[in-house]
Amino acid sequence: MSESDMDWRMEFTPHEKCVWLVRRQVRRTLTRWGCGEDDVDTAVLVCSELATNAVRYTYVPHQSFEVRLGVSGKECLVEVSDASDTPPCAATPDADAERGRGLLLVAALAESVGHRERTPVGKTVWALLLLNGPVS
């Protein structure tokens, strides 16, 4: 994905109660940009899963996490950055497990996923989504 035509980012407190705010802000932003409802729903779900992981599994005291969206053409890049150096690790949960499928779900919804180091500390987990509907 090249330089985004539309770019948004926001920092959040690393608390599970803030994940609803991530969902709300992502939905509001992508709707304002003219993304289709199905594309918005997918991006909200991906952001929610990655934000939940940033809060639940990579919490670093007094360090916020950041969500970034970039839309260019028919691509939406979702990034969630946190202060932990621990790379994401997709679990293989038991069939009756209530947790542990977030990264698997993200991988199923995205065209590609990955992570990279973040300067000066931490990492960024990203997912590239292909948009089906029009972006006005």
PDB file of C-alpha atoms in Angstrom:
ATOM      1  CA  MET A   1       0.000   0.000   0.000  1.00  0.00           C
ATOM      2  CA  SER A   2       1.419   3.354  -0.980  1.00  0.00           C
ATOM      3  CA  GLU A   3       0.875   6.670   0.765  1.00  0.00           C
ATOM      4  CA  SER A   4      -2.695   6.655   2.063  1.00  0.00           C
ATOM      5  CA  ASP A   5      -5.309   8.851   0.490  1.00  0.00           C
ATOM      6  CA  MET A   6      -6.973   8.933   3.918  1.00  0.00           C
ATOM      7  CA  ASP A   7      -5.168   8.481   7.199  1.00  0.00           C
ATOM      8  CA  TRP A   8      -6.385   8.427  10.810  1.00  0.00           C
ATOM      9  CA  ARG A   9      -4.710   7.521  14.085  1.00  0.00           C
ATOM     10  CA  MET A  10      -5.597   7.750  17.744  1.00  0.00           C
ATOM     11  CA  GLU A  11      -4.022   6.703  21.040  1.00  0.00           C
ATOM     12  CA  PHE A  12      -6.024   4.811  23.646  1.00  0.00           C
ATOM     13  CA  THR A  13      -5.606   3.919  27.296  1.00  0.00           C
ATOM     14  CA  PRO A  14      -4.626   0.262  27.640  1.00  0.00           C
ATOM     15  CA  HIS A  15      -7.812  -0.830  29.359  1.00  0.00           C
ATOM     16  CA  GLU A  16     -10.392  -3.328  28.086  1.00  0.00           C
ATOM     17  CA  LYS A  17     -13.123  -0.707  28.477  1.00  0.00           C
ATOM     18  CA  CYS A  18     -11.414   1.355  25.767  1.00  0.00           C
ATOM     19  CA  VAL A  19     -11.912  -1.298  23.086  1.00  0.00           C
ATOM     20  CA  TRP A  20     -15.526  -0.153  22.597  1.00  0.00           C
ATOM     21  CA  LEU A  21     -14.144   3.331  21.920  1.00  0.00           C
ATOM     22  CA  VAL A  22     -11.791   1.891  19.290  1.00  0.00           C
ATOM     23  CA  ARG A  23     -14.766   0.229  17.588  1.00  0.00           C
ATOM     24  CA  ARG A  24     -16.808   3.434  17.696  1.00  0.00           C
ATOM     25  CA  GLN A  25     -14.025   5.665  16.369  1.00  0.00           C
ATOM     26  CA  VAL A  26     -13.075   3.238  13.578  1.00  0.00           C
ATOM     27  CA  ARG A  27     -16.717   2.903  12.503  1.00  0.00           C
ATOM     28  CA  ARG A  28     -17.193   6.679  12.547  1.00  0.00           C
ATOM     29  CA  THR A  29     -14.003   7.318  10.560  1.00  0.00           C
ATOM     30  CA  LEU A  30     -14.548   4.726   7.836  1.00  0.00           C
ATOM     31  CA  THR A  31     -18.210   5.696   7.439  1.00  0.00           C
ATOM     32  CA  ARG A  32     -17.197   9.349   7.081  1.00  0.00           C
ATOM     33  CA  TRP A  33     -14.700   8.309   4.399  1.00  0.00           C
ATOM     34  CA  GLY A  34     -17.469   6.607   2.434  1.00  0.00           C
ATOM     35  CA  CYS A  35     -16.545   2.955   2.973  1.00  0.00           C
ATOM     36  CA  GLY A  36     -19.325   0.425   2.472  1.00  0.00           C
ATOM     37  CA  GLU A  37     -21.134  -1.027   5.481  1.00  0.00           C
ATOM     38  CA  ASP A  38     -19.709  -4.558   5.073  1.00  0.00           C
ATOM     39  CA  ASP A  39     -16.170  -3.170   4.758  1.00  0.00           C
ATOM     40  CA  VAL A  40     -16.688  -1.020   7.842  1.00  0.00           C
ATOM     41  CA  ASP A  41     -17.977  -4.023   9.817  1.00  0.00           C
ATOM     42  CA  THR A  42     -14.923  -6.082   8.820  1.00  0.00           C
ATOM     43  CA  ALA A  43     -12.459  -3.319   9.714  1.00  0.00           C
ATOM     44  CA  VAL A  44     -14.197  -2.717  13.056  1.00  0.00           C
ATOM     45  CA  LEU A  45     -13.940  -6.423  13.896  1.00  0.00           C
ATOM     46  CA  VAL A  46     -10.256  -6.570  12.933  1.00  0.00           C
ATOM     47  CA  CYS A  47      -9.457  -3.425  14.942  1.00  0.00           C
ATOM     48  CA  SER A  48     -11.400  -4.753  17.904  1.00  0.00           C
ATOM     49  CA  GLU A  49      -9.486  -8.054  17.918  1.00  0.00           C
ATOM     50  CA  LEU A  50      -6.084  -6.378  17.579  1.00  0.00           C
ATOM     51  CA  ALA A  51      -6.909  -3.739  20.207  1.00  0.00           C
ATOM     52  CA  THR A  52      -8.129  -6.431  22.600  1.00  0.00           C
ATOM     53  CA  ASN A  53      -4.824  -8.267  22.154  1.00  0.00           C
ATOM     54  CA  ALA A  54      -2.866  -5.060  22.786  1.00  0.00           C
ATOM     55  CA  VAL A  55      -4.737  -4.556  26.054  1.00  0.00           C
ATOM     56  CA  ARG A  56      -5.060  -8.143  27.249  1.00  0.00           C
ATOM     57  CA  TYR A  57      -1.754  -9.736  26.294  1.00  0.00           C
ATOM     58  CA  THR A  58       0.840  -6.991  25.831  1.00  0.00           C
ATOM     59  CA  TYR A  59      -0.009  -4.476  28.541  1.00  0.00           C
ATOM     60  CA  VAL A  60       2.889  -2.247  29.591  1.00  0.00           C
ATOM     61  CA  PRO A  61       2.081   0.023  32.565  1.00  0.00           C
ATOM     62  CA  HIS A  62       1.518   3.694  31.695  1.00  0.00           C
ATOM     63  CA  GLN A  63       1.883   3.070  27.948  1.00  0.00           C
ATOM     64  CA  SER A  64      -0.987   3.742  25.575  1.00  0.00           C
ATOM     65  CA  PHE A  65      -1.646   1.809  22.405  1.00  0.00           C
ATOM     66  CA  GLU A  66      -2.342   3.361  19.015  1.00  0.00           C
ATOM     67  CA  VAL A  67      -4.768   2.442  16.257  1.00  0.00           C
ATOM     68  CA  ARG A  68      -4.139   3.662  12.720  1.00  0.00           C
ATOM     69  CA  LEU A  69      -6.268   3.360   9.592  1.00  0.00           C
ATOM     70  CA  GLY A  70      -5.091   4.123   6.097  1.00  0.00           C
ATOM     71  CA  VAL A  71      -7.272   3.843   3.006  1.00  0.00           C
ATOM     72  CA  SER A  72      -5.879   4.070  -0.494  1.00  0.00           C
ATOM     73  CA  GLY A  73      -7.935   2.935  -3.460  1.00  0.00           C
ATOM     74  CA  LYS A  74      -9.458  -0.445  -2.587  1.00  0.00           C
ATOM     75  CA  GLU A  75      -7.076  -1.162   0.307  1.00  0.00           C
ATOM     76  CA  CYS A  76      -7.509  -0.475   4.013  1.00  0.00           C
ATOM     77  CA  LEU A  77      -4.459  -0.868   6.230  1.00  0.00           C
ATOM     78  CA  VAL A  78      -5.263  -1.431   9.908  1.00  0.00           C
ATOM     79  CA  GLU A  79      -2.422  -1.053  12.403  1.00  0.00           C
ATOM     80  CA  VAL A  80      -2.385  -1.448  16.170  1.00  0.00           C
ATOM     81  CA  SER A  81       0.824  -0.464  17.937  1.00  0.00           C
ATOM     82  CA  ASP A  82       1.738  -1.123  21.554  1.00  0.00           C
ATOM     83  CA  ALA A  83       4.794  -0.835  23.787  1.00  0.00           C
ATOM     84  CA  SER A  84       5.452  -4.573  24.122  1.00  0.00           C
ATOM     85  CA  ASP A  85       8.217  -6.293  22.187  1.00  0.00           C
ATOM     86  CA  THR A  86       6.351  -9.605  22.408  1.00  0.00           C
ATOM     87  CA  PRO A  87       5.360 -10.667  18.874  1.00  0.00           C
ATOM     88  CA  PRO A  88       1.789 -11.810  18.242  1.00  0.00           C
ATOM     89  CA  CYS A  89       1.271 -15.543  18.451  1.00  0.00           C
ATOM     90  CA  ALA A  90      -1.831 -17.206  17.050  1.00  0.00           C
ATOM     91  CA  ALA A  91      -3.153 -19.792  19.483  1.00  0.00           C
ATOM     92  CA  THR A  92      -4.607 -23.182  18.707  1.00  0.00           C
ATOM     93  CA  PRO A  93      -7.497 -23.219  21.166  1.00  0.00           C
ATOM     94  CA  ASP A  94      -9.547 -26.257  22.074  1.00  0.00           C
ATOM     95  CA  ALA A  95     -12.948 -26.471  20.401  1.00  0.00           C
ATOM     96  CA  ASP A  96     -14.703 -25.384  23.606  1.00  0.00           C
ATOM     97  CA  ALA A  97     -12.258 -22.560  24.492  1.00  0.00           C
ATOM     98  CA  GLU A  98     -13.866 -19.141  24.903  1.00  0.00           C
ATOM     99  CA  ARG A  99     -10.747 -17.186  23.890  1.00  0.00           C
ATOM    100  CA  GLY A 100      -7.754 -17.465  21.623  1.00  0.00           C
ATOM    101  CA  ARG A 101      -9.173 -17.118  18.127  1.00  0.00           C
ATOM    102  CA  GLY A 102      -8.609 -13.405  17.529  1.00  0.00           C
ATOM    103  CA  LEU A 103      -5.510 -13.606  15.357  1.00  0.00           C
ATOM    104  CA  LEU A 104      -6.957 -16.543  13.447  1.00  0.00           C
ATOM    105  CA  LEU A 105     -10.057 -14.485  12.738  1.00  0.00           C
ATOM    106  CA  VAL A 106      -7.968 -11.490  11.630  1.00  0.00           C
ATOM    107  CA  ALA A 107      -5.937 -13.708   9.292  1.00  0.00           C
ATOM    108  CA  ALA A 108      -9.139 -15.130   7.790  1.00  0.00           C
ATOM    109  CA  LEU A 109     -10.601 -11.673   7.118  1.00  0.00           C
ATOM    110  CA  ALA A 110      -7.454  -9.945   5.833  1.00  0.00           C
ATOM    111  CA  GLU A 111      -5.604 -10.196   2.542  1.00  0.00           C
ATOM    112  CA  SER A 112      -2.361 -10.260   4.537  1.00  0.00           C
ATOM    113  CA  VAL A 113      -1.222  -9.759   8.135  1.00  0.00           C
ATOM    114  CA  GLY A 114       2.061  -9.208   9.886  1.00  0.00           C
ATOM    115  CA  HIS A 115       3.978  -7.283  12.491  1.00  0.00           C
ATOM    116  CA  ARG A 116       7.091  -5.137  12.699  1.00  0.00           C
ATOM    117  CA  GLU A 117       9.222  -3.489  15.341  1.00  0.00           C
ATOM    118  CA  ARG A 118       8.157  -0.044  16.442  1.00  0.00           C
ATOM    119  CA  THR A 119      10.605   2.734  17.210  1.00  0.00           C
ATOM    120  CA  PRO A 120      11.541   3.549  19.921  1.00  0.00           C
ATOM    121  CA  VAL A 121       9.804   0.585  21.649  1.00  0.00           C
ATOM    122  CA  GLY A 122       7.202  -2.038  20.971  1.00  0.00           C
ATOM    123  CA  LYS A 123       5.642  -3.387  17.825  1.00  0.00           C
ATOM    124  CA  THR A 124       2.945  -2.738  15.264  1.00  0.00           C
ATOM    125  CA  VAL A 125       0.557  -5.499  14.236  1.00  0.00           C
ATOM    126  CA  TRP A 126      -1.068  -4.838  10.863  1.00  0.00           C
ATOM    127  CA  ALA A 127      -3.749  -6.262   8.605  1.00  0.00           C
ATOM    128  CA  LEU A 128      -4.389  -5.327   4.985  1.00  0.00           C
ATOM    129  CA  LEU A 129      -8.058  -5.471   4.054  1.00  0.00           C
ATOM    130  CA  LEU A 130      -9.412  -5.345   0.509  1.00  0.00           C
ATOM    131  CA  LEU A 131     -12.450  -3.100   0.229  1.00  0.00           C
ATOM    132  CA  ASN A 132     -15.421  -4.400  -1.714  1.00  0.00           C
ATOM    133  CA  GLY A 133     -17.623  -1.343  -1.752  1.00  0.00           C
ATOM    134  CA  PRO A 134     -17.094   2.163  -3.022  1.00  0.00           C
ATOM    135  CA  VAL A 135     -15.017   4.741  -1.193  1.00  0.00           C
ATOM    136  CA  SER A 136     -16.292   8.201  -2.023  1.00  0.00           C
TER     137      SER A 136
END
